[in-house]
């Protein structure tokens, strides 16, 4: 367990590993996870807007609240599943469950409150969207288990984090237009595989020790080739999405900018430097914002 100097709050020399920022599904102190969950919702809401119109700001706000609540619920579920693992990793050992500050029963009560508030948000949507949104809960609950049984937990995270690419459209239109929503959903999944594989390289040494699996451990030195493939699949899926909903030049300009951003990110990535991996991971919020701006301008 990481010990801290009272003078400067940095890990003492005997700490097994330096403190790193938390995973996007951990804790409320870091906004990155909320953004990465929220942005696919904004893409879908933007694409569903009528030609020449801005996205529905009421829905954008509602989904923003929902993203905060569901991301928080995901944090709680993840920490409940991982409390024994978290004790063995320096940057997670001080989490309330791992440190024994709260009980599992208290966590269940807190989780119940989070999910109840999230349900209130979901009930503001149409019936189709209520059912579609409720269906995502199984992914939220089971995602933390996948790192124990497969080297592809990042894929399951992608399925979970990008559910808003389906839900945003249905909230506006009353149902999903699969020719638009499915390629958008696929693009989001490929995007998650990129940013979360980069993130996972920060923890690979601890993951090997405690027996947790990830795409970082699966790809090893071939990571950049895999990330390039995922990025290409993302860009092709976004182009298909744009063609199927008659998007215009600003949209494709944003897709091109995203391609340039990803290419630079992958080319300059150093998978053996946790600080660089964190910096590259955090820059992915720019990717999501670029696409949303492109969607809005393209629609106008």
PDB file of C-alpha atoms in Angstrom:
ATOM      1  CA  UNK A   1       0.000   0.000   0.000  1.00  0.00           C
ATOM      2  CA  UNK A   2       1.282   3.418  -0.970  1.00  0.00           C
ATOM      3  CA  UNK A   3       2.585   5.550   1.924  1.00  0.00           C
ATOM      4  CA  UNK A   4       2.721   9.346   1.759  1.00  0.00           C
ATOM      5  CA  UNK A   5       5.085  11.995   3.012  1.00  0.00           C
ATOM      6  CA  UNK A   6       3.320  14.516   5.216  1.00  0.00           C
ATOM      7  CA  UNK A   7       5.472  17.282   3.736  1.00  0.00           C
ATOM      8  CA  UNK A   8       4.609  17.001   0.080  1.00  0.00           C
ATOM      9  CA  UNK A   9       1.882  14.332  -0.289  1.00  0.00           C
ATOM     10  CA  UNK A  10       3.964  12.415  -2.834  1.00  0.00           C
ATOM     11  CA  UNK A  11       4.578   8.646  -2.604  1.00  0.00           C
ATOM     12  CA  UNK A  12       7.350   7.767  -0.174  1.00  0.00           C
ATOM     13  CA  UNK A  13      10.348   5.874  -1.618  1.00  0.00           C
ATOM     14  CA  UNK A  14       8.972   2.478  -0.592  1.00  0.00           C
ATOM     15  CA  UNK A  15       5.795   2.915  -2.632  1.00  0.00           C
ATOM     16  CA  UNK A  16       5.488   0.074  -5.176  1.00  0.00           C
ATOM     17  CA  UNK A  17       4.405   2.400  -7.988  1.00  0.00           C
ATOM     18  CA  UNK A  18       3.799   6.120  -8.589  1.00  0.00           C
ATOM     19  CA  UNK A  19       0.328   7.520  -8.272  1.00  0.00           C
ATOM     20  CA  UNK A  20      -1.411   7.788 -11.609  1.00  0.00           C
ATOM     21  CA  UNK A  21      -4.728   9.364 -12.542  1.00  0.00           C
ATOM     22  CA  UNK A  22      -7.705   7.056 -12.033  1.00  0.00           C
ATOM     23  CA  UNK A  23      -9.330   4.995 -14.753  1.00  0.00           C
ATOM     24  CA  UNK A  24     -12.196   6.682 -16.610  1.00  0.00           C
ATOM     25  CA  UNK A  25     -14.647   4.450 -14.736  1.00  0.00           C
ATOM     26  CA  UNK A  26     -13.217   5.394 -11.331  1.00  0.00           C
ATOM     27  CA  UNK A  27     -14.132   8.287  -9.031  1.00  0.00           C
ATOM     28  CA  UNK A  28     -15.768  11.678  -9.468  1.00  0.00           C
ATOM     29  CA  UNK A  29     -12.569  13.704  -9.103  1.00  0.00           C
ATOM     30  CA  UNK A  30     -11.670  13.364 -12.776  1.00  0.00           C
ATOM     31  CA  UNK A  31     -14.002  14.664 -15.515  1.00  0.00           C
ATOM     32  CA  UNK A  32     -12.465  12.608 -18.342  1.00  0.00           C
ATOM     33  CA  UNK A  33     -14.673   9.579 -17.756  1.00  0.00           C
ATOM     34  CA  UNK A  34     -17.850  11.630 -17.750  1.00  0.00           C
ATOM     35  CA  UNK A  35     -16.844  13.352 -20.981  1.00  0.00           C
ATOM     36  CA  UNK A  36     -15.998  10.045 -22.681  1.00  0.00           C
ATOM     37  CA  UNK A  37     -19.381   8.666 -21.662  1.00  0.00           C
ATOM     38  CA  UNK A  38     -21.286  11.832 -22.566  1.00  0.00           C
ATOM     39  CA  UNK A  39     -19.778  12.708 -25.942  1.00  0.00           C
ATOM     40  CA  UNK A  40     -21.234   9.749 -27.909  1.00  0.00           C
ATOM     41  CA  UNK A  41     -24.643  10.886 -26.625  1.00  0.00           C
ATOM     42  CA  UNK A  42     -24.034  14.370 -28.029  1.00  0.00           C
ATOM     43  CA  UNK A  43     -23.028  12.942 -31.421  1.00  0.00           C
ATOM     44  CA  UNK A  44     -26.263  11.004 -31.676  1.00  0.00           C
ATOM     45  CA  UNK A  45     -28.445  13.883 -30.479  1.00  0.00           C
ATOM     46  CA  UNK A  46     -26.713  16.205 -32.951  1.00  0.00           C
ATOM     47  CA  UNK A  47     -27.192  13.838 -35.877  1.00  0.00           C
ATOM     48  CA  UNK A  48     -30.874  13.403 -34.998  1.00  0.00           C
ATOM     49  CA  UNK A  49     -31.545  17.149 -35.193  1.00  0.00           C
ATOM     50  CA  UNK A  50     -33.577  18.417 -38.147  1.00  0.00           C
ATOM     51  CA  UNK A  51     -31.499  19.825 -41.048  1.00  0.00           C
ATOM     52  CA  UNK A  52     -30.590  23.440 -40.402  1.00  0.00           C
ATOM     53  CA  UNK A  53     -31.342  23.186 -36.677  1.00  0.00           C
ATOM     54  CA  UNK A  54     -29.190  23.101 -33.571  1.00  0.00           C
ATOM     55  CA  UNK A  55     -29.262  19.991 -31.338  1.00  0.00           C
ATOM     56  CA  UNK A  56     -31.977  19.751 -28.704  1.00  0.00           C
ATOM     57  CA  UNK A  57     -30.384  21.542 -25.739  1.00  0.00           C
ATOM     58  CA  UNK A  58     -32.900  20.067 -23.320  1.00  0.00           C
ATOM     59  CA  UNK A  59     -31.815  16.554 -24.331  1.00  0.00           C
ATOM     60  CA  UNK A  60     -28.145  17.493 -24.211  1.00  0.00           C
ATOM     61  CA  UNK A  61     -28.620  18.710 -20.634  1.00  0.00           C
ATOM     62  CA  UNK A  62     -30.650  15.668 -19.626  1.00  0.00           C
ATOM     63  CA  UNK A  63     -28.050  13.294 -21.036  1.00  0.00           C
ATOM     64  CA  UNK A  64     -25.320  15.285 -19.297  1.00  0.00           C
ATOM     65  CA  UNK A  65     -26.968  14.636 -15.946  1.00  0.00           C
ATOM     66  CA  UNK A  66     -27.476  10.998 -16.892  1.00  0.00           C
ATOM     67  CA  UNK A  67     -23.808  10.628 -17.855  1.00  0.00           C
ATOM     68  CA  UNK A  68     -22.658  11.931 -14.477  1.00  0.00           C
ATOM     69  CA  UNK A  69     -25.011   9.579 -12.626  1.00  0.00           C
ATOM     70  CA  UNK A  70     -24.293   6.468 -14.686  1.00  0.00           C
ATOM     71  CA  UNK A  71     -20.577   7.070 -14.680  1.00  0.00           C
ATOM     72  CA  UNK A  72     -20.797   7.367 -10.901  1.00  0.00           C
ATOM     73  CA  UNK A  73     -22.780   4.129 -10.688  1.00  0.00           C
ATOM     74  CA  UNK A  74     -20.150   2.471 -12.862  1.00  0.00           C
ATOM     75  CA  UNK A  75     -17.462   3.713 -10.478  1.00  0.00           C
ATOM     76  CA  UNK A  76     -19.284   2.213  -7.519  1.00  0.00           C
ATOM     77  CA  UNK A  77     -19.895  -1.136  -9.210  1.00  0.00           C
ATOM     78  CA  UNK A  78     -16.306  -1.300 -10.409  1.00  0.00           C
ATOM     79  CA  UNK A  79     -14.926  -0.579  -6.939  1.00  0.00           C
ATOM     80  CA  UNK A  80     -17.221  -3.181  -5.388  1.00  0.00           C
ATOM     81  CA  UNK A  81     -15.994  -5.878  -7.767  1.00  0.00           C
ATOM     82  CA  UNK A  82     -12.350  -4.793  -7.522  1.00  0.00           C
ATOM     83  CA  UNK A  83     -11.941  -4.039  -3.840  1.00  0.00           C
ATOM     84  CA  UNK A  84      -9.511  -6.943  -3.330  1.00  0.00           C
ATOM     85  CA  UNK A  85      -7.496  -6.035  -6.441  1.00  0.00           C
ATOM     86  CA  UNK A  86      -7.420  -2.350  -5.542  1.00  0.00           C
ATOM     87  CA  UNK A  87      -5.632  -3.139  -2.278  1.00  0.00           C
ATOM     88  CA  UNK A  88      -2.655  -4.416  -4.269  1.00  0.00           C
ATOM     89  CA  UNK A  89      -2.174  -1.374  -6.507  1.00  0.00           C
ATOM     90  CA  UNK A  90      -0.601   1.818  -5.172  1.00  0.00           C
ATOM     91  CA  UNK A  91      -2.905   4.314  -6.848  1.00  0.00           C
ATOM     92  CA  UNK A  92      -6.108   2.474  -5.875  1.00  0.00           C
ATOM     93  CA  UNK A  93      -5.270   1.268  -2.357  1.00  0.00           C
ATOM     94  CA  UNK A  94      -6.746   4.392  -0.742  1.00  0.00           C
ATOM     95  CA  UNK A  95     -10.182   4.000  -2.331  1.00  0.00           C
ATOM     96  CA  UNK A  96     -12.880   3.798   0.364  1.00  0.00           C
ATOM     97  CA  UNK A  97     -13.828   0.149  -0.195  1.00  0.00           C
ATOM     98  CA  UNK A  98     -10.254  -1.060  -0.637  1.00  0.00           C
ATOM     99  CA  UNK A  99      -9.117   0.865   2.432  1.00  0.00           C
ATOM    100  CA  UNK A 100     -12.040  -0.410   4.514  1.00  0.00           C
ATOM    101  CA  UNK A 101     -13.461   3.062   5.134  1.00  0.00           C
ATOM    102  CA  UNK A 102     -16.939   1.942   4.066  1.00  0.00           C
ATOM    103  CA  UNK A 103     -18.652  -1.442   4.022  1.00  0.00           C
ATOM    104  CA  UNK A 104     -20.056  -3.362   1.084  1.00  0.00           C
ATOM    105  CA  UNK A 105     -23.555  -2.807   2.484  1.00  0.00           C
ATOM    106  CA  UNK A 106     -23.018   0.959   2.528  1.00  0.00           C
ATOM    107  CA  UNK A 107     -21.826   0.736  -1.070  1.00  0.00           C
ATOM    108  CA  UNK A 108     -25.031  -1.028  -2.068  1.00  0.00           C
ATOM    109  CA  UNK A 109     -27.086   1.733  -0.451  1.00  0.00           C
ATOM    110  CA  UNK A 110     -25.069   4.393  -2.270  1.00  0.00           C
ATOM    111  CA  UNK A 111     -25.378   2.512  -5.569  1.00  0.00           C
ATOM    112  CA  UNK A 112     -29.127   2.251  -5.070  1.00  0.00           C
ATOM    113  CA  UNK A 113     -29.332   6.019  -4.712  1.00  0.00           C
ATOM    114  CA  UNK A 114     -27.272   6.599  -7.869  1.00  0.00           C
ATOM    115  CA  UNK A 115     -29.349   4.183  -9.947  1.00  0.00           C
ATOM    116  CA  UNK A 116     -32.608   5.620  -8.604  1.00  0.00           C
ATOM    117  CA  UNK A 117     -31.629   9.114  -9.721  1.00  0.00           C
ATOM    118  CA  UNK A 118     -30.480   7.753 -13.082  1.00  0.00           C
ATOM    119  CA  UNK A 119     -33.854   6.033 -13.462  1.00  0.00           C
ATOM    120  CA  UNK A 120     -35.589   9.368 -12.917  1.00  0.00           C
ATOM    121  CA  UNK A 121     -33.614  10.782 -15.840  1.00  0.00           C
ATOM    122  CA  UNK A 122     -34.386   7.745 -17.996  1.00  0.00           C
ATOM    123  CA  UNK A 123     -38.115   8.036 -17.277  1.00  0.00           C
ATOM    124  CA  UNK A 124     -38.066  11.485 -18.892  1.00  0.00           C
ATOM    125  CA  UNK A 125     -37.506   9.782 -22.271  1.00  0.00           C
ATOM    126  CA  UNK A 126     -39.912   7.916 -24.558  1.00  0.00           C
ATOM    127  CA  UNK A 127     -40.807   4.257 -23.941  1.00  0.00           C
ATOM    128  CA  UNK A 128     -38.470   2.932 -26.630  1.00  0.00           C
ATOM    129  CA  UNK A 129     -35.548   4.788 -25.055  1.00  0.00           C
ATOM    130  CA  UNK A 130     -36.461   3.656 -21.545  1.00  0.00           C
ATOM    131  CA  UNK A 131     -36.205   0.011 -22.611  1.00  0.00           C
ATOM    132  CA  UNK A 132     -33.057   0.657 -24.633  1.00  0.00           C
ATOM    133  CA  UNK A 133     -31.416   2.514 -21.751  1.00  0.00           C
ATOM    134  CA  UNK A 134     -32.333  -0.142 -19.200  1.00  0.00           C
ATOM    135  CA  UNK A 135     -30.722  -2.768 -21.429  1.00  0.00           C
ATOM    136  CA  UNK A 136     -27.315  -1.146 -20.910  1.00  0.00           C
ATOM    137  CA  UNK A 137     -27.339  -1.888 -17.186  1.00  0.00           C
ATOM    138  CA  UNK A 138     -26.195  -5.470 -17.779  1.00  0.00           C
ATOM    139  CA  UNK A 139     -23.043  -4.136 -19.446  1.00  0.00           C
ATOM    140  CA  UNK A 140     -22.417  -1.665 -16.626  1.00  0.00           C
ATOM    141  CA  UNK A 141     -22.632  -4.457 -14.049  1.00  0.00           C
ATOM    142  CA  UNK A 142     -20.567  -7.088 -15.884  1.00  0.00           C
ATOM    143  CA  UNK A 143     -17.798  -4.921 -17.353  1.00  0.00           C
ATOM    144  CA  UNK A 144     -15.547  -5.069 -14.247  1.00  0.00           C
ATOM    145  CA  UNK A 145     -15.604  -8.885 -14.385  1.00  0.00           C
ATOM    146  CA  UNK A 146     -14.297  -9.104 -17.938  1.00  0.00           C
ATOM    147  CA  UNK A 147     -10.742  -8.120 -17.011  1.00  0.00           C
ATOM    148  CA  UNK A 148     -10.544 -11.385 -15.058  1.00  0.00           C
ATOM    149  CA  UNK A 149     -11.489 -13.655 -17.965  1.00  0.00           C
ATOM    150  CA  UNK A 150     -10.427 -11.961 -21.222  1.00  0.00           C
ATOM    151  CA  UNK A 151      -7.677  -9.787 -22.615  1.00  0.00           C
ATOM    152  CA  UNK A 152     -10.388  -7.643 -24.260  1.00  0.00           C
ATOM    153  CA  UNK A 153     -12.112  -5.783 -21.407  1.00  0.00           C
ATOM    154  CA  UNK A 154     -11.585  -2.589 -23.426  1.00  0.00           C
ATOM    155  CA  UNK A 155     -14.012  -3.970 -26.014  1.00  0.00           C
ATOM    156  CA  UNK A 156     -16.684  -4.469 -23.352  1.00  0.00           C
ATOM    157  CA  UNK A 157     -15.985  -0.970 -22.040  1.00  0.00           C
ATOM    158  CA  UNK A 158     -16.530   0.291 -25.599  1.00  0.00           C
ATOM    159  CA  UNK A 159     -19.892  -1.469 -25.789  1.00  0.00           C
ATOM    160  CA  UNK A 160     -20.827   0.140 -22.463  1.00  0.00           C
ATOM    161  CA  UNK A 161     -19.457   3.664 -22.831  1.00  0.00           C
ATOM    162  CA  UNK A 162     -20.925   4.237 -26.297  1.00  0.00           C
ATOM    163  CA  UNK A 163     -24.482   3.123 -25.625  1.00  0.00           C
ATOM    164  CA  UNK A 164     -25.451   6.783 -25.838  1.00  0.00           C
ATOM    165  CA  UNK A 165     -24.758   6.646 -29.587  1.00  0.00           C
ATOM    166  CA  UNK A 166     -27.950   4.574 -29.800  1.00  0.00           C
ATOM    167  CA  UNK A 167     -29.896   6.192 -26.997  1.00  0.00           C
ATOM    168  CA  UNK A 168     -29.444   9.816 -28.079  1.00  0.00           C
ATOM    169  CA  UNK A 169     -31.000   9.214 -31.493  1.00  0.00           C
ATOM    170  CA  UNK A 170     -33.929   7.221 -30.075  1.00  0.00           C
ATOM    171  CA  UNK A 171     -34.608   9.920 -27.479  1.00  0.00           C
ATOM    172  CA  UNK A 172     -35.126  12.434 -30.300  1.00  0.00           C
ATOM    173  CA  UNK A 173     -36.727  10.246 -32.972  1.00  0.00           C
ATOM    174  CA  UNK A 174     -38.582   7.664 -30.899  1.00  0.00           C
ATOM    175  CA  UNK A 175     -36.611   4.711 -32.333  1.00  0.00           C
ATOM    176  CA  UNK A 176     -33.186   3.933 -33.791  1.00  0.00           C
ATOM    177  CA  UNK A 177     -32.295   4.425 -37.441  1.00  0.00           C
ATOM    178  CA  UNK A 178     -29.872   1.515 -37.538  1.00  0.00           C
ATOM    179  CA  UNK A 179     -28.140   2.605 -40.752  1.00  0.00           C
ATOM    180  CA  UNK A 180     -26.963   5.669 -38.825  1.00  0.00           C
ATOM    181  CA  UNK A 181     -26.790   4.463 -35.219  1.00  0.00           C
ATOM    182  CA  UNK A 182     -24.922   1.194 -35.738  1.00  0.00           C
ATOM    183  CA  UNK A 183     -21.916   2.646 -37.611  1.00  0.00           C
ATOM    184  CA  UNK A 184     -21.834   5.520 -35.092  1.00  0.00           C
ATOM    185  CA  UNK A 185     -21.870   2.976 -32.258  1.00  0.00           C
ATOM    186  CA  UNK A 186     -19.100   0.988 -33.956  1.00  0.00           C
ATOM    187  CA  UNK A 187     -17.027   4.154 -34.374  1.00  0.00           C
ATOM    188  CA  UNK A 188     -17.378   4.833 -30.653  1.00  0.00           C
ATOM    189  CA  UNK A 189     -16.325   1.284 -29.771  1.00  0.00           C
ATOM    190  CA  UNK A 190     -13.208   1.580 -31.947  1.00  0.00           C
ATOM    191  CA  UNK A 191     -12.458   4.936 -30.315  1.00  0.00           C
ATOM    192  CA  UNK A 192     -12.709   3.385 -26.844  1.00  0.00           C
ATOM    193  CA  UNK A 193     -10.340   0.598 -27.877  1.00  0.00           C
ATOM    194  CA  UNK A 194      -7.834   3.283 -28.853  1.00  0.00           C
ATOM    195  CA  UNK A 195      -7.967   5.459 -25.750  1.00  0.00           C
ATOM    196  CA  UNK A 196      -8.422   2.712 -23.170  1.00  0.00           C
ATOM    197  CA  UNK A 197      -5.629   0.555 -24.592  1.00  0.00           C
ATOM    198  CA  UNK A 198      -3.369   3.596 -24.258  1.00  0.00           C
ATOM    199  CA  UNK A 199      -4.618   4.044 -20.706  1.00  0.00           C
ATOM    200  CA  UNK A 200      -4.065   0.375 -19.856  1.00  0.00           C
ATOM    201  CA  UNK A 201      -0.358   0.647 -20.641  1.00  0.00           C
ATOM    202  CA  UNK A 202       0.004   2.732 -17.479  1.00  0.00           C
ATOM    203  CA  UNK A 203      -1.037  -0.195 -15.304  1.00  0.00           C
ATOM    204  CA  UNK A 204       0.477  -3.126 -17.196  1.00  0.00           C
ATOM    205  CA  UNK A 205       3.143  -3.929 -14.602  1.00  0.00           C
ATOM    206  CA  UNK A 206       0.645  -4.046 -11.746  1.00  0.00           C
ATOM    207  CA  UNK A 207      -1.853  -5.923 -13.937  1.00  0.00           C
ATOM    208  CA  UNK A 208       0.679  -8.694 -14.574  1.00  0.00           C
ATOM    209  CA  UNK A 209       1.380  -9.037 -10.855  1.00  0.00           C
ATOM    210  CA  UNK A 210      -2.261  -9.239  -9.749  1.00  0.00           C
ATOM    211  CA  UNK A 211      -3.500 -11.225 -12.752  1.00  0.00           C
ATOM    212  CA  UNK A 212      -5.703  -8.628 -14.457  1.00  0.00           C
ATOM    213  CA  UNK A 213      -5.945  -8.765 -18.253  1.00  0.00           C
ATOM    214  CA  UNK A 214      -6.079  -5.953 -20.830  1.00  0.00           C
ATOM    215  CA  UNK A 215      -5.507  -5.223 -24.493  1.00  0.00           C
ATOM    216  CA  UNK A 216      -2.241  -3.544 -23.496  1.00  0.00           C
ATOM    217  CA  UNK A 217      -0.939  -6.917 -22.307  1.00  0.00           C
ATOM    218  CA  UNK A 218      -2.393  -8.647 -25.366  1.00  0.00           C
ATOM    219  CA  UNK A 219      -0.904  -6.289 -27.963  1.00  0.00           C
ATOM    220  CA  UNK A 220       2.428  -5.561 -26.215  1.00  0.00           C
ATOM    221  CA  UNK A 221       4.906  -4.077 -28.708  1.00  0.00           C
ATOM    222  CA  UNK A 222       2.361  -4.345 -31.535  1.00  0.00           C
ATOM    223  CA  UNK A 223       0.108  -1.800 -29.833  1.00  0.00           C
ATOM    224  CA  UNK A 224       0.615   0.947 -32.407  1.00  0.00           C
ATOM    225  CA  UNK A 225      -0.391  -1.324 -35.289  1.00  0.00           C
ATOM    226  CA  UNK A 226      -3.571  -2.324 -33.474  1.00  0.00           C
ATOM    227  CA  UNK A 227      -4.375   1.278 -32.580  1.00  0.00           C
ATOM    228  CA  UNK A 228      -3.892   2.284 -36.212  1.00  0.00           C
ATOM    229  CA  UNK A 229      -6.349  -0.411 -37.287  1.00  0.00           C
ATOM    230  CA  UNK A 230      -8.924   0.681 -34.718  1.00  0.00           C
ATOM    231  CA  UNK A 231      -8.514   4.319 -35.786  1.00  0.00           C
ATOM    232  CA  UNK A 232      -9.040   3.444 -39.450  1.00  0.00           C
ATOM    233  CA  UNK A 233     -12.162   1.451 -38.575  1.00  0.00           C
ATOM    234  CA  UNK A 234     -13.446   4.413 -36.565  1.00  0.00           C
ATOM    235  CA  UNK A 235     -12.931   6.851 -39.439  1.00  0.00           C
ATOM    236  CA  UNK A 236     -14.599   4.532 -41.984  1.00  0.00           C
ATOM    237  CA  UNK A 237     -17.562   4.046 -39.640  1.00  0.00           C
ATOM    238  CA  UNK A 238     -17.917   7.808 -39.194  1.00  0.00           C
ATOM    239  CA  UNK A 239     -17.869   8.285 -42.974  1.00  0.00           C
ATOM    240  CA  UNK A 240     -20.598   5.655 -43.322  1.00  0.00           C
ATOM    241  CA  UNK A 241     -22.630   7.385 -40.631  1.00  0.00           C
ATOM    242  CA  UNK A 242     -22.298  10.719 -42.423  1.00  0.00           C
ATOM    243  CA  UNK A 243     -23.328   9.290 -45.787  1.00  0.00           C
ATOM    244  CA  UNK A 244     -26.376   7.555 -44.313  1.00  0.00           C
ATOM    245  CA  UNK A 245     -27.723  10.763 -42.775  1.00  0.00           C
ATOM    246  CA  UNK A 246     -26.694  13.158 -45.582  1.00  0.00           C
ATOM    247  CA  UNK A 247     -24.024  15.028 -43.647  1.00  0.00           C
ATOM    248  CA  UNK A 248     -22.134  17.873 -45.328  1.00  0.00           C
ATOM    249  CA  UNK A 249     -18.612  19.274 -45.707  1.00  0.00           C
ATOM    250  CA  UNK A 250     -18.024  20.489 -42.107  1.00  0.00           C
ATOM    251  CA  UNK A 251     -18.759  16.988 -40.818  1.00  0.00           C
ATOM    252  CA  UNK A 252     -16.204  15.352 -43.094  1.00  0.00           C
ATOM    253  CA  UNK A 253     -13.704  18.094 -42.264  1.00  0.00           C
ATOM    254  CA  UNK A 254     -14.094  17.175 -38.596  1.00  0.00           C
ATOM    255  CA  UNK A 255     -13.585  13.492 -39.432  1.00  0.00           C
ATOM    256  CA  UNK A 256     -10.378  14.414 -41.287  1.00  0.00           C
ATOM    257  CA  UNK A 257      -9.195  16.457 -38.284  1.00  0.00           C
ATOM    258  CA  UNK A 258      -9.913  13.501 -36.014  1.00  0.00           C
ATOM    259  CA  UNK A 259      -7.867  11.278 -38.319  1.00  0.00           C
ATOM    260  CA  UNK A 260      -4.924  13.688 -38.099  1.00  0.00           C
ATOM    261  CA  UNK A 261      -5.248  13.888 -34.321  1.00  0.00           C
ATOM    262  CA  UNK A 262      -5.283  10.103 -33.928  1.00  0.00           C
ATOM    263  CA  UNK A 263      -2.367   9.654 -36.322  1.00  0.00           C
ATOM    264  CA  UNK A 264      -0.241  12.120 -34.338  1.00  0.00           C
ATOM    265  CA  UNK A 265      -1.357  10.589 -31.050  1.00  0.00           C
ATOM    266  CA  UNK A 266      -0.359   7.073 -32.106  1.00  0.00           C
ATOM    267  CA  UNK A 267       2.875   8.100 -33.847  1.00  0.00           C
ATOM    268  CA  UNK A 268       4.199   9.990 -30.804  1.00  0.00           C
ATOM    269  CA  UNK A 269       2.914   7.544 -28.168  1.00  0.00           C
ATOM    270  CA  UNK A 270       5.483   5.988 -25.823  1.00  0.00           C
ATOM    271  CA  UNK A 271       3.788   2.965 -24.282  1.00  0.00           C
ATOM    272  CA  UNK A 272       6.526   2.605 -21.660  1.00  0.00           C
ATOM    273  CA  UNK A 273       6.037   6.088 -20.193  1.00  0.00           C
ATOM    274  CA  UNK A 274       2.917   6.298 -17.990  1.00  0.00           C
ATOM    275  CA  UNK A 275       2.948  10.096 -18.091  1.00  0.00           C
ATOM    276  CA  UNK A 276       2.850  10.099 -21.888  1.00  0.00           C
ATOM    277  CA  UNK A 277       0.110   7.457 -21.943  1.00  0.00           C
ATOM    278  CA  UNK A 278      -1.966   9.618 -19.599  1.00  0.00           C
ATOM    279  CA  UNK A 279      -1.411  12.699 -21.741  1.00  0.00           C
ATOM    280  CA  UNK A 280      -2.458  10.863 -24.906  1.00  0.00           C
ATOM    281  CA  UNK A 281      -5.472   9.318 -23.201  1.00  0.00           C
ATOM    282  CA  UNK A 282      -6.690  12.674 -21.891  1.00  0.00           C
ATOM    283  CA  UNK A 283      -6.376  14.251 -25.350  1.00  0.00           C
ATOM    284  CA  UNK A 284      -9.190  12.034 -26.621  1.00  0.00           C
ATOM    285  CA  UNK A 285     -11.759  14.425 -25.247  1.00  0.00           C
ATOM    286  CA  UNK A 286     -10.658  16.676 -28.118  1.00  0.00           C
ATOM    287  CA  UNK A 287     -11.611  13.907 -30.555  1.00  0.00           C
ATOM    288  CA  UNK A 288     -15.155  13.753 -29.216  1.00  0.00           C
ATOM    289  CA  UNK A 289     -15.606  17.528 -29.137  1.00  0.00           C
ATOM    290  CA  UNK A 290     -14.295  17.875 -32.704  1.00  0.00           C
ATOM    291  CA  UNK A 291     -16.849  15.393 -33.965  1.00  0.00           C
ATOM    292  CA  UNK A 292     -19.715  17.093 -32.132  1.00  0.00           C
ATOM    293  CA  UNK A 293     -18.749  20.481 -33.599  1.00  0.00           C
ATOM    294  CA  UNK A 294     -18.512  18.909 -37.056  1.00  0.00           C
ATOM    295  CA  UNK A 295     -21.964  17.365 -36.672  1.00  0.00           C
ATOM    296  CA  UNK A 296     -23.545  20.644 -35.562  1.00  0.00           C
ATOM    297  CA  UNK A 297     -21.929  22.719 -38.323  1.00  0.00           C
ATOM    298  CA  UNK A 298     -22.598  20.053 -40.927  1.00  0.00           C
ATOM    299  CA  UNK A 299     -26.251  19.954 -39.945  1.00  0.00           C
ATOM    300  CA  UNK A 300     -26.568  23.713 -40.111  1.00  0.00           C
TER     301      UNK A 300
END
